[in-house]
Tab-separated table of C-alpha atoms and ligand atoms in Angstrom:
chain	number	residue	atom	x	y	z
A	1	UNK	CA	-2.593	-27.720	67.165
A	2	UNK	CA	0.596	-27.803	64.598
A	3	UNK	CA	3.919	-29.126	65.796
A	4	UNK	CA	6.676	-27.869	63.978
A	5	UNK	CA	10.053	-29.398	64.167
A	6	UNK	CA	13.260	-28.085	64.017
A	7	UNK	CA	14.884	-28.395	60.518
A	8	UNK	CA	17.622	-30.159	61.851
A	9	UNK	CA	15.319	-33.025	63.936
A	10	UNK	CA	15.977	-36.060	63.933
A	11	UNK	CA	14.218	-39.169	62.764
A	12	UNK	CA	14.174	-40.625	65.927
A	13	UNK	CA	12.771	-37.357	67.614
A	14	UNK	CA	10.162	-36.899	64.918
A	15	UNK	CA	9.156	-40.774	65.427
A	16	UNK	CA	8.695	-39.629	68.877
A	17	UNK	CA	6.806	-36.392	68.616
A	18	UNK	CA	4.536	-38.466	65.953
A	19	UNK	CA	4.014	-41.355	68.597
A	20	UNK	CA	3.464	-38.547	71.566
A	21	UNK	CA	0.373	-37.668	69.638
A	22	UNK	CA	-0.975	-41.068	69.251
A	23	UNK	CA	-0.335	-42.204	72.459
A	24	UNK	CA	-3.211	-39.377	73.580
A	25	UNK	CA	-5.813	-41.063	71.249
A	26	UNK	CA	-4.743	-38.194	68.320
A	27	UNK	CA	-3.992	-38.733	65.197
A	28	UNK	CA	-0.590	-37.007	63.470
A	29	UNK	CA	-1.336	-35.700	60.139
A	30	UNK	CA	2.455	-35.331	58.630
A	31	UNK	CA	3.453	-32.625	55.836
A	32	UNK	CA	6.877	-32.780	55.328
A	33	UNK	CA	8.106	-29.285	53.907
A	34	UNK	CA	11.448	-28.734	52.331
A	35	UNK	CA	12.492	-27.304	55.583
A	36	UNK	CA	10.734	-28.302	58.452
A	37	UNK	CA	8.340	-31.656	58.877
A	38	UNK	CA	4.962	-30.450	59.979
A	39	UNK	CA	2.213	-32.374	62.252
A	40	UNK	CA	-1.088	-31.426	62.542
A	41	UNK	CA	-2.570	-32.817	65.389
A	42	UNK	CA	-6.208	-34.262	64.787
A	43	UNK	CA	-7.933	-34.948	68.206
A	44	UNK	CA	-11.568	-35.329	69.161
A	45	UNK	CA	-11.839	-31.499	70.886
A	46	UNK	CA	-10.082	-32.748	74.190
A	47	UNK	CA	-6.994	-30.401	75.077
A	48	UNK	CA	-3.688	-31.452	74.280
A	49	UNK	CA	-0.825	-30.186	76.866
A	50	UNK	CA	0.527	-27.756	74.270
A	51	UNK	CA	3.645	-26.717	76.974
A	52	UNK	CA	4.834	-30.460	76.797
A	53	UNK	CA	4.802	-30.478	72.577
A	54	UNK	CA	6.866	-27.589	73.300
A	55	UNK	CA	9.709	-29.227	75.442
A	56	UNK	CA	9.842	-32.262	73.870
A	57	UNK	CA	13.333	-32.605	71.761
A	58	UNK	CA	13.603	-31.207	68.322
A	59	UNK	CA	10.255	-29.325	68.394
A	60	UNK	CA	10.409	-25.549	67.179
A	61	UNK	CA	7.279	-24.828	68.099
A	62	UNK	CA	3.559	-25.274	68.366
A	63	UNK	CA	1.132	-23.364	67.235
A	64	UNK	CA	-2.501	-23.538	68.118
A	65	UNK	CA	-5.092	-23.733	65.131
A	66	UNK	CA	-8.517	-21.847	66.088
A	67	UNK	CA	-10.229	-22.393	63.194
A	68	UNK	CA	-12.534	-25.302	62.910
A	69	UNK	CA	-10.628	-26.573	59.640
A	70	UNK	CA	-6.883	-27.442	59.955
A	71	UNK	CA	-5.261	-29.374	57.136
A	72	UNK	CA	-7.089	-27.305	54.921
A	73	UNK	CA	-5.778	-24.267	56.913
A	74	UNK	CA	-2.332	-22.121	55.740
A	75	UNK	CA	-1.366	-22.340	59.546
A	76	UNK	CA	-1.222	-26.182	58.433
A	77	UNK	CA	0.779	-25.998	55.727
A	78	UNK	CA	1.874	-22.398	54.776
A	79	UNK	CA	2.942	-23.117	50.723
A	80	UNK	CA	0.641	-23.620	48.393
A	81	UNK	CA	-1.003	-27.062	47.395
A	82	UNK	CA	0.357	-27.835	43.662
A	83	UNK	CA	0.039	-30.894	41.609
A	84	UNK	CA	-0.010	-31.511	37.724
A	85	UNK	CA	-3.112	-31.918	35.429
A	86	UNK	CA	-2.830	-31.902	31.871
A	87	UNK	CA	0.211	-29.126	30.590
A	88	UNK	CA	-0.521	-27.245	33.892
A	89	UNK	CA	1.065	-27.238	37.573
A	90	UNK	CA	-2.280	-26.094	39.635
A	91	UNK	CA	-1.377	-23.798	42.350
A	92	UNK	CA	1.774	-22.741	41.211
A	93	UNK	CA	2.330	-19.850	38.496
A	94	UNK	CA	0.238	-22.056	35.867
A	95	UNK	CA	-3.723	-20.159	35.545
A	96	UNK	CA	-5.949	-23.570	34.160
A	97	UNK	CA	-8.630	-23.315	32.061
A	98	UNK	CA	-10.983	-26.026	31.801
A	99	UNK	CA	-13.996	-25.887	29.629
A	100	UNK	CA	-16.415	-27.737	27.862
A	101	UNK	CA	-20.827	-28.125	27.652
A	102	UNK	CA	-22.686	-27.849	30.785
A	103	UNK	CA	-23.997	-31.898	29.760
A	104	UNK	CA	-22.596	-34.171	27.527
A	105	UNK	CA	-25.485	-34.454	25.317
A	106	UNK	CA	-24.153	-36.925	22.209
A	107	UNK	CA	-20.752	-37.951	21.365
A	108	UNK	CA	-20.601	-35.797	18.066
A	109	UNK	CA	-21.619	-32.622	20.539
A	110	UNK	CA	-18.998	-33.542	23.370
A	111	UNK	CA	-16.149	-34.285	20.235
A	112	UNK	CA	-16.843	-30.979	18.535
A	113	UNK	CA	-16.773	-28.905	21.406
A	114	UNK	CA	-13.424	-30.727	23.139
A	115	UNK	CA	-11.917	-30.098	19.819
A	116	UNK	CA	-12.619	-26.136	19.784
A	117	UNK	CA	-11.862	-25.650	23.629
A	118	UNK	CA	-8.187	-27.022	23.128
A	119	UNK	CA	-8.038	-25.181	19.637
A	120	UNK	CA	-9.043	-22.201	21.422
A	121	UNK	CA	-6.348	-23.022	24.618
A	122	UNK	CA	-8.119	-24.630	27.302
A	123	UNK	CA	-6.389	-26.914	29.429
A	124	UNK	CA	-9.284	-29.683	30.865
A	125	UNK	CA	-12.059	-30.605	29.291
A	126	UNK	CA	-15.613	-30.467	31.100
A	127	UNK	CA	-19.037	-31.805	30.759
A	128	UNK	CA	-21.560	-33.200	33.016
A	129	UNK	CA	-22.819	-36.589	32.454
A	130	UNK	CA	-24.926	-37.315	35.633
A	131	UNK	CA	-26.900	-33.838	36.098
A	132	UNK	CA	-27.915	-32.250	39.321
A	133	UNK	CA	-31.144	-30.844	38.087
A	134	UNK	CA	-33.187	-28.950	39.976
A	135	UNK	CA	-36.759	-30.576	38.282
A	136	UNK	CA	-36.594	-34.368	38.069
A	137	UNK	CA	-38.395	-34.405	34.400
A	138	UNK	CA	-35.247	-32.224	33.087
A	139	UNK	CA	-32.439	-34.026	31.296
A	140	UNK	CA	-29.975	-36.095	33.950
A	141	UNK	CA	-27.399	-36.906	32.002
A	142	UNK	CA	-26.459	-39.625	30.105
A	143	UNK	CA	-24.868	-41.711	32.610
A	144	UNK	CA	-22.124	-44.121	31.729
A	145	UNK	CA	-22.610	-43.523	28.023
A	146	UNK	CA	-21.792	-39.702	28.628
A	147	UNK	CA	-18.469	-41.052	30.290
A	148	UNK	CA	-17.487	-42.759	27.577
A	149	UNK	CA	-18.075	-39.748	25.435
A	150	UNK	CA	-16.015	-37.800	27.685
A	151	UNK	CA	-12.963	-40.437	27.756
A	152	UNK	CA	-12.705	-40.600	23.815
A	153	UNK	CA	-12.619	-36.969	23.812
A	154	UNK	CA	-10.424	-36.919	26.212
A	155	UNK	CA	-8.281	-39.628	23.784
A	156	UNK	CA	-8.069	-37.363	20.715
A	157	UNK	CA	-7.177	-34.219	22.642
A	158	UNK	CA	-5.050	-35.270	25.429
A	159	UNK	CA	-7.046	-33.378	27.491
A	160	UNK	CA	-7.755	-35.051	31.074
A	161	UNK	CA	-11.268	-34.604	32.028
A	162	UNK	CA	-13.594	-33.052	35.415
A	163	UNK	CA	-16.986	-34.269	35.748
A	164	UNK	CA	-19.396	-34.539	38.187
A	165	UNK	CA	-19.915	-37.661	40.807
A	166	UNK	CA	-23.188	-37.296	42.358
A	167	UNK	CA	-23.500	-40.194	44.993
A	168	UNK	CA	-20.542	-42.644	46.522
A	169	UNK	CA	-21.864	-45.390	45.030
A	170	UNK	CA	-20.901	-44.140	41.556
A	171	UNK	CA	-17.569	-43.051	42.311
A	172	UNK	CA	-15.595	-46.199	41.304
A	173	UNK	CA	-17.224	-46.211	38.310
A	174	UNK	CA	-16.226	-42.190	37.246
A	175	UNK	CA	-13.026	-42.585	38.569
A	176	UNK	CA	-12.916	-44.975	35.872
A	177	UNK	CA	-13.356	-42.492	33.197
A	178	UNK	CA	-12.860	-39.406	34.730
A	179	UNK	CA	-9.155	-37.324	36.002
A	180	UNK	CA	-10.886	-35.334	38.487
A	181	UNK	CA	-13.692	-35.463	40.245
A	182	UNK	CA	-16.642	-32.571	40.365
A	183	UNK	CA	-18.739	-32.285	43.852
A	184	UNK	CA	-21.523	-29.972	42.728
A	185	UNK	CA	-22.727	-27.018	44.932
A	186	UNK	CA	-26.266	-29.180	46.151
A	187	UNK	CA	-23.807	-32.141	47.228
A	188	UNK	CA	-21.028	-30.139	48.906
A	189	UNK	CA	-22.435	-31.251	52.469
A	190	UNK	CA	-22.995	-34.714	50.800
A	191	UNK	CA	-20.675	-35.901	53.541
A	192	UNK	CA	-20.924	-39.887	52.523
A	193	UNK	CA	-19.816	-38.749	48.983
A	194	UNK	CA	-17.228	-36.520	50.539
A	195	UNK	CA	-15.350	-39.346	52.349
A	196	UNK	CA	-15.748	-41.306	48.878
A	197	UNK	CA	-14.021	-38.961	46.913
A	198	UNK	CA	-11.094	-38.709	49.857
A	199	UNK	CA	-10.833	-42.749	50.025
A	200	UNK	CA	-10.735	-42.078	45.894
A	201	UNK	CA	-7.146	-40.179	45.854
A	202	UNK	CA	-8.145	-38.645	42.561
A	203	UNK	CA	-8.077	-35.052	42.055
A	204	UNK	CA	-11.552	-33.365	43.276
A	205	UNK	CA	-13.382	-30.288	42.491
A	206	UNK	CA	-14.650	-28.836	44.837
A	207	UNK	CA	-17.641	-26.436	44.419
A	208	UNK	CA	-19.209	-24.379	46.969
A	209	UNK	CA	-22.837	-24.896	48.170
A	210	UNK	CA	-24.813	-22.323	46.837
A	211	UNK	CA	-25.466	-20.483	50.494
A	212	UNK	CA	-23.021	-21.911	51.832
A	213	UNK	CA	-19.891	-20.130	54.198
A	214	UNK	CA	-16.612	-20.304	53.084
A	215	UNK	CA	-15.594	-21.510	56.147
A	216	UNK	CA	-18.048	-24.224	55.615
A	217	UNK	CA	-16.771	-24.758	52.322
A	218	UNK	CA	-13.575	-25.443	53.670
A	219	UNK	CA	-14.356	-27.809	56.669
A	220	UNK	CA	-16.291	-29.773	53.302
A	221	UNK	CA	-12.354	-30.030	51.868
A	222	UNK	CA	-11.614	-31.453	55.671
A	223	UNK	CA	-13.640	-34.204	55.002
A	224	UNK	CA	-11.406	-35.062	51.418
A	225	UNK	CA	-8.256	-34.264	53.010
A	226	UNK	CA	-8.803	-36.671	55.907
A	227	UNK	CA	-8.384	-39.635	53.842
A	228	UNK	CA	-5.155	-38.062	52.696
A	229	UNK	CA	-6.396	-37.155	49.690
A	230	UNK	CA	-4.230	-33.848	49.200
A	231	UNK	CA	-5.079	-32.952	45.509
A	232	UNK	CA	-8.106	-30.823	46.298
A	233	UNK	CA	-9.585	-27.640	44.507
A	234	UNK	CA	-11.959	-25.361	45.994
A	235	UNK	CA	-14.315	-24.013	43.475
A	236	UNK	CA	-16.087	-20.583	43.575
A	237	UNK	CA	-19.033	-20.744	41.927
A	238	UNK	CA	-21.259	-17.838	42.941
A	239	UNK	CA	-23.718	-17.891	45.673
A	240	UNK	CA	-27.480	-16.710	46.314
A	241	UNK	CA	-27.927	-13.252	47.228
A	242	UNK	CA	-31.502	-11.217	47.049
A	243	UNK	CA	-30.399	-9.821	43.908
A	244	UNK	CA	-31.702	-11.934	40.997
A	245	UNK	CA	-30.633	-10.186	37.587
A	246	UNK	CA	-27.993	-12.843	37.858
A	247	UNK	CA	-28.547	-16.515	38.605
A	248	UNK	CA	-25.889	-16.082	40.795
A	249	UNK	CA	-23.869	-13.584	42.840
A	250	UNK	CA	-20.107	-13.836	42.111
A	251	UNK	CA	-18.104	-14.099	45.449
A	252	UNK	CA	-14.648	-12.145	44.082
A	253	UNK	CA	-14.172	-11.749	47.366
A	254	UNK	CA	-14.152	-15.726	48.168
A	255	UNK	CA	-11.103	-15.760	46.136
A	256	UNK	CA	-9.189	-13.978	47.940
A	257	UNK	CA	-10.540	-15.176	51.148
A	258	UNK	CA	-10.131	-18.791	50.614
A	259	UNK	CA	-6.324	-18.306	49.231
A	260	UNK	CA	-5.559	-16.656	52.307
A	261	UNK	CA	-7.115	-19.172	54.400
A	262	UNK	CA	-6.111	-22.040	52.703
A	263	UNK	CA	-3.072	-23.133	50.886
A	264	UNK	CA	-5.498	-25.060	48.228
A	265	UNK	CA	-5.877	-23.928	44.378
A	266	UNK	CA	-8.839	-21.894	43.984
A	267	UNK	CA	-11.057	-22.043	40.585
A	268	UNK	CA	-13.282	-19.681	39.619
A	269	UNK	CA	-16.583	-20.820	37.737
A	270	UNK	CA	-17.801	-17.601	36.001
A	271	UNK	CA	-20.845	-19.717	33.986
A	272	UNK	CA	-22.564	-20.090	37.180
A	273	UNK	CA	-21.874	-17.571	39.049
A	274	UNK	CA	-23.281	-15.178	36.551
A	275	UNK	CA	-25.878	-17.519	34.576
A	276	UNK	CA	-25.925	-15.190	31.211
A	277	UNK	CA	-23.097	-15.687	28.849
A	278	UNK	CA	-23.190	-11.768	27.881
A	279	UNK	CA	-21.251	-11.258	31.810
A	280	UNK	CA	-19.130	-14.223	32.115
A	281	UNK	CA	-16.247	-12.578	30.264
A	282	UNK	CA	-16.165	-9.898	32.704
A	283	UNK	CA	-15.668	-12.298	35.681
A	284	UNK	CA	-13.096	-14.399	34.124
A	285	UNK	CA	-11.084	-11.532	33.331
A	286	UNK	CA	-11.992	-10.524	37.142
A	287	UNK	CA	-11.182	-14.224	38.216
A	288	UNK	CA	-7.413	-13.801	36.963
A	289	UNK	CA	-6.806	-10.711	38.229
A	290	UNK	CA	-8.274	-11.751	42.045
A	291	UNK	CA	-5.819	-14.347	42.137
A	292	UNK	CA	-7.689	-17.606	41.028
A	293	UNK	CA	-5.668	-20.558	39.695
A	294	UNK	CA	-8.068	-21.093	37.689
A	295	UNK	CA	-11.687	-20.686	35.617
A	296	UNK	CA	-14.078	-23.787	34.727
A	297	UNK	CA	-16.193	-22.469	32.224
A	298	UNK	CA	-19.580	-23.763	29.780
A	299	UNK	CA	-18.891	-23.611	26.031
A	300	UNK	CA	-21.310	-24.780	23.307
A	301	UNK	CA	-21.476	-24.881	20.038
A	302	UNK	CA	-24.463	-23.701	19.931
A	303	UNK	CA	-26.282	-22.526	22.597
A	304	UNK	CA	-29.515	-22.245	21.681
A	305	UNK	CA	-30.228	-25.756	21.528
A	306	UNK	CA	-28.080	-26.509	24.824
A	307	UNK	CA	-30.007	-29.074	26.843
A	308	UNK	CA	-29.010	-27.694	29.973
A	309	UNK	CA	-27.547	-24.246	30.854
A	310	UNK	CA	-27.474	-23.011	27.050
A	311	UNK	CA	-27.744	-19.330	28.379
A	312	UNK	CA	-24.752	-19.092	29.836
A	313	UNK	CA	-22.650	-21.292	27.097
A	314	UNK	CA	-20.545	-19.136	25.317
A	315	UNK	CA	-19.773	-19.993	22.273
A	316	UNK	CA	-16.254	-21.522	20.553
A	317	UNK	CA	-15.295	-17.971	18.878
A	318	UNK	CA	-16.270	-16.176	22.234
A	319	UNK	CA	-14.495	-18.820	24.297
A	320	UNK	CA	-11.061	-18.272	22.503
A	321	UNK	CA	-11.362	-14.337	22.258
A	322	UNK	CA	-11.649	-14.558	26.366
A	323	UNK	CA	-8.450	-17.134	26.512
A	324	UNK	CA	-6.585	-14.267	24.909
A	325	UNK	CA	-7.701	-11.735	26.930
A	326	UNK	CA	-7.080	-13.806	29.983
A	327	UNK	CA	-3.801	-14.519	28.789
A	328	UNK	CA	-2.292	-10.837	28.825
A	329	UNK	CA	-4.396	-9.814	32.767
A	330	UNK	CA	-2.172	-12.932	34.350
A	331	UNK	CA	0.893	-12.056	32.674
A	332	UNK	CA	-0.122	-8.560	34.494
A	333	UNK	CA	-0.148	-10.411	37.778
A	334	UNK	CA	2.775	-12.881	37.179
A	335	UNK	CA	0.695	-15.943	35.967
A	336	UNK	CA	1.257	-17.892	32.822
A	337	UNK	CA	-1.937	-19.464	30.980
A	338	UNK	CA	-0.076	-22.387	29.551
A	339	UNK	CA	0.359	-23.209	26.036
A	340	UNK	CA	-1.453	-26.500	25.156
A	341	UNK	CA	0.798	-29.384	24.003
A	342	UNK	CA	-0.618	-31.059	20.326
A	343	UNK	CA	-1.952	-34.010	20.780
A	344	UNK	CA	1.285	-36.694	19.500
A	345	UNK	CA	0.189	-38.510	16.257
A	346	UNK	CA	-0.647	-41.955	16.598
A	347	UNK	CA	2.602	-43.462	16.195
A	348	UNK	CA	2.346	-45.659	12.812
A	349	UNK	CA	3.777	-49.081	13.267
A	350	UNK	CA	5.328	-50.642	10.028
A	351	UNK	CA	3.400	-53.277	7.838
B	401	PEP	C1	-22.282	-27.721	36.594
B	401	PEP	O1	-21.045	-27.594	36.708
B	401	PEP	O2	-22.860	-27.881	35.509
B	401	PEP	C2	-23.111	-27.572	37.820
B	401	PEP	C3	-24.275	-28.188	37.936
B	401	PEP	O3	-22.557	-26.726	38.708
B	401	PEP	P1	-23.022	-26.295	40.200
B	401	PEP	O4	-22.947	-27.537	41.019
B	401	PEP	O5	-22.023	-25.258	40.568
B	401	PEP	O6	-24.420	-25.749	40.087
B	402	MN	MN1	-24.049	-26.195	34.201
């Protein structure tokens, strides 16, 4: 259940609401809003006594929370989640655009493309550098080399970086290199590598398992946001329906869904949800207009000789033709793609 206290409460009633729940083995999961402080109540299934929440001093009210997920829920915490990355606010009026190569694949191919993403307006720069692949004699990733990559193109663009963490053990060492933190669809049940990414407190990504609910999508953010880690994004990725002209089948509908069920910032990844580069301008423009606060998608410079996912790369030109386009459909619907800041100059110091 949620306790909600009065606006005008008082510390020492709140201390005692907050020590009400922990006294009955639960644990008090605080958002303060800027008008009322808000408890979720985090208990093991057993039944709270709801009526005495209600009477106790400087409650407003309580409200039970059916669904299986609760700090995740909008019952939980009604506004939306927003925090900075890069020039944007996510979750606010800001639409982000990251981009990048499926893999980092050399550090002249991850340089070349960060440098025509941000020409062309994205926000955050992707690239994978340990790969989920579904054959173990396709490429992996480069590993550590592939983050360093990443961080010096991250250096000359000012562009912060996602990428993806595949097991807990390596997540000390991307957090390292990397501003947020990608859970691919195949690991979003990883549950050990969920809790490491909470524990983490860096910003995490994410996306949804591949047949997976979205209501099991969002007890997966449950997991993050139980080590208080509250900058979470869900990612929609597309998921696998009998129809296989596509590589995947884009859930527009999850967008909408998972805003209304949850107050965290939704991205759309258009790449794989369609898997051929001719449709993913389509659902971008789609993505904006459903209400994502964002799109993650694959750029290359070329293609063709992509080591992984070169089909549905788009290329530089393409990319920044579809950044326009997106620009004027969330205008339409009261978003603002932001403009990207130039990188400062190195500031010269004198002989
Ligand atoms: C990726 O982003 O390159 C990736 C492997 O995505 P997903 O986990 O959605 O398949
Ligand atoms: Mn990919």
């Amino acid at each position: 259940m949620i306790i909600i206290m009065k606006g005008s409460a008082s510390l020492r009633e709140k201390t005692a609401v907050i020590s009400w729940v922990e006294e009955h083995d639960c644990k008090a999961n605080i958002f303060e809003g800027v008008e009322h402080m808000v408890i979720g109540v985090i208990g093991d299934g057993r039944p709270l006594n709801r009526e005495q929440a209600r009477m106790m001093s400087g409650v407003e009210r309580v409200v039970p929370v059916l669904k299986p997920f609760k700090v995740a829920s909008r019952e939980f915490k009604p506004t939306n989640t927003q925090f900075p990355l890069g020039d944007c606010i996510v979750g606010g009026d800001d639409f982000v655009i990251m981009a990048g190569p499926c893999s980092v694949e050399s550090r002249s191919q991850i340089l070349e493309t960060a440098h025509a993403v941000k020409e062309a307006g994205a926000h955050i720069l992707r690239g994978g550098a340990f790969k989920p692949r579904s054959s173990p004699y396709s490429f992996q990733g480069l590993g550590e080399e592939g983050l360093q990559y990443l961080k010096e193109a991250s250096e000359q663009t000012g562009m912060p970086v996602v990428t993806e963490v595949m097991e807990p053990a390596l997540v000390p060492l991307v957090t390292q290199y990397a501003d947020i933190l990608q859970i691919g669809a195949r690991n979003m049940q990883n549950y050990a590598l969920l809790h490491a990414v909470g524990r983490s407190q860096h910003p995490v990504l994410l996306k949804r398992g591949m047949s997976s609910l979205i209501e099991e999508w969002l007890m997966c953010a449950e997991y993050i946001l139980s080590h208080g880690n509250t900058r979470v994004m869900l990612c929609e990725r597309g998921i696998r329906t009998f129809e296989k002209y596509t590589r995947n089948t884009f859930d527009i509908n999850a967008i909408a869904v998972a805003k209304h069920l949850s107050h965290l910032p939704v991205i759309a990844d258009p790449s794989h949800a369609t898997g051929k580069w001719e449709y993913v301008a389509s659902a971008s423009r789609a993505s904006v207009a459903a209400g994502a606060d964002g799109v993650i998608i694959e750029v290359h410079p070329k293609p063709d000789e992509a080591w992984s996912d070169g089909r549905q790369s788009l290329k530089p030109e393409r990319f920044a033709k579809l950044v326009t386009q997106m620009r004027a459909i969330a205008e339409s619907v009261d978003r603002r793609i932001p403009e990207v800041s130039p990188k400062p100059d190195p500031i010269l110091l004198p002989a």
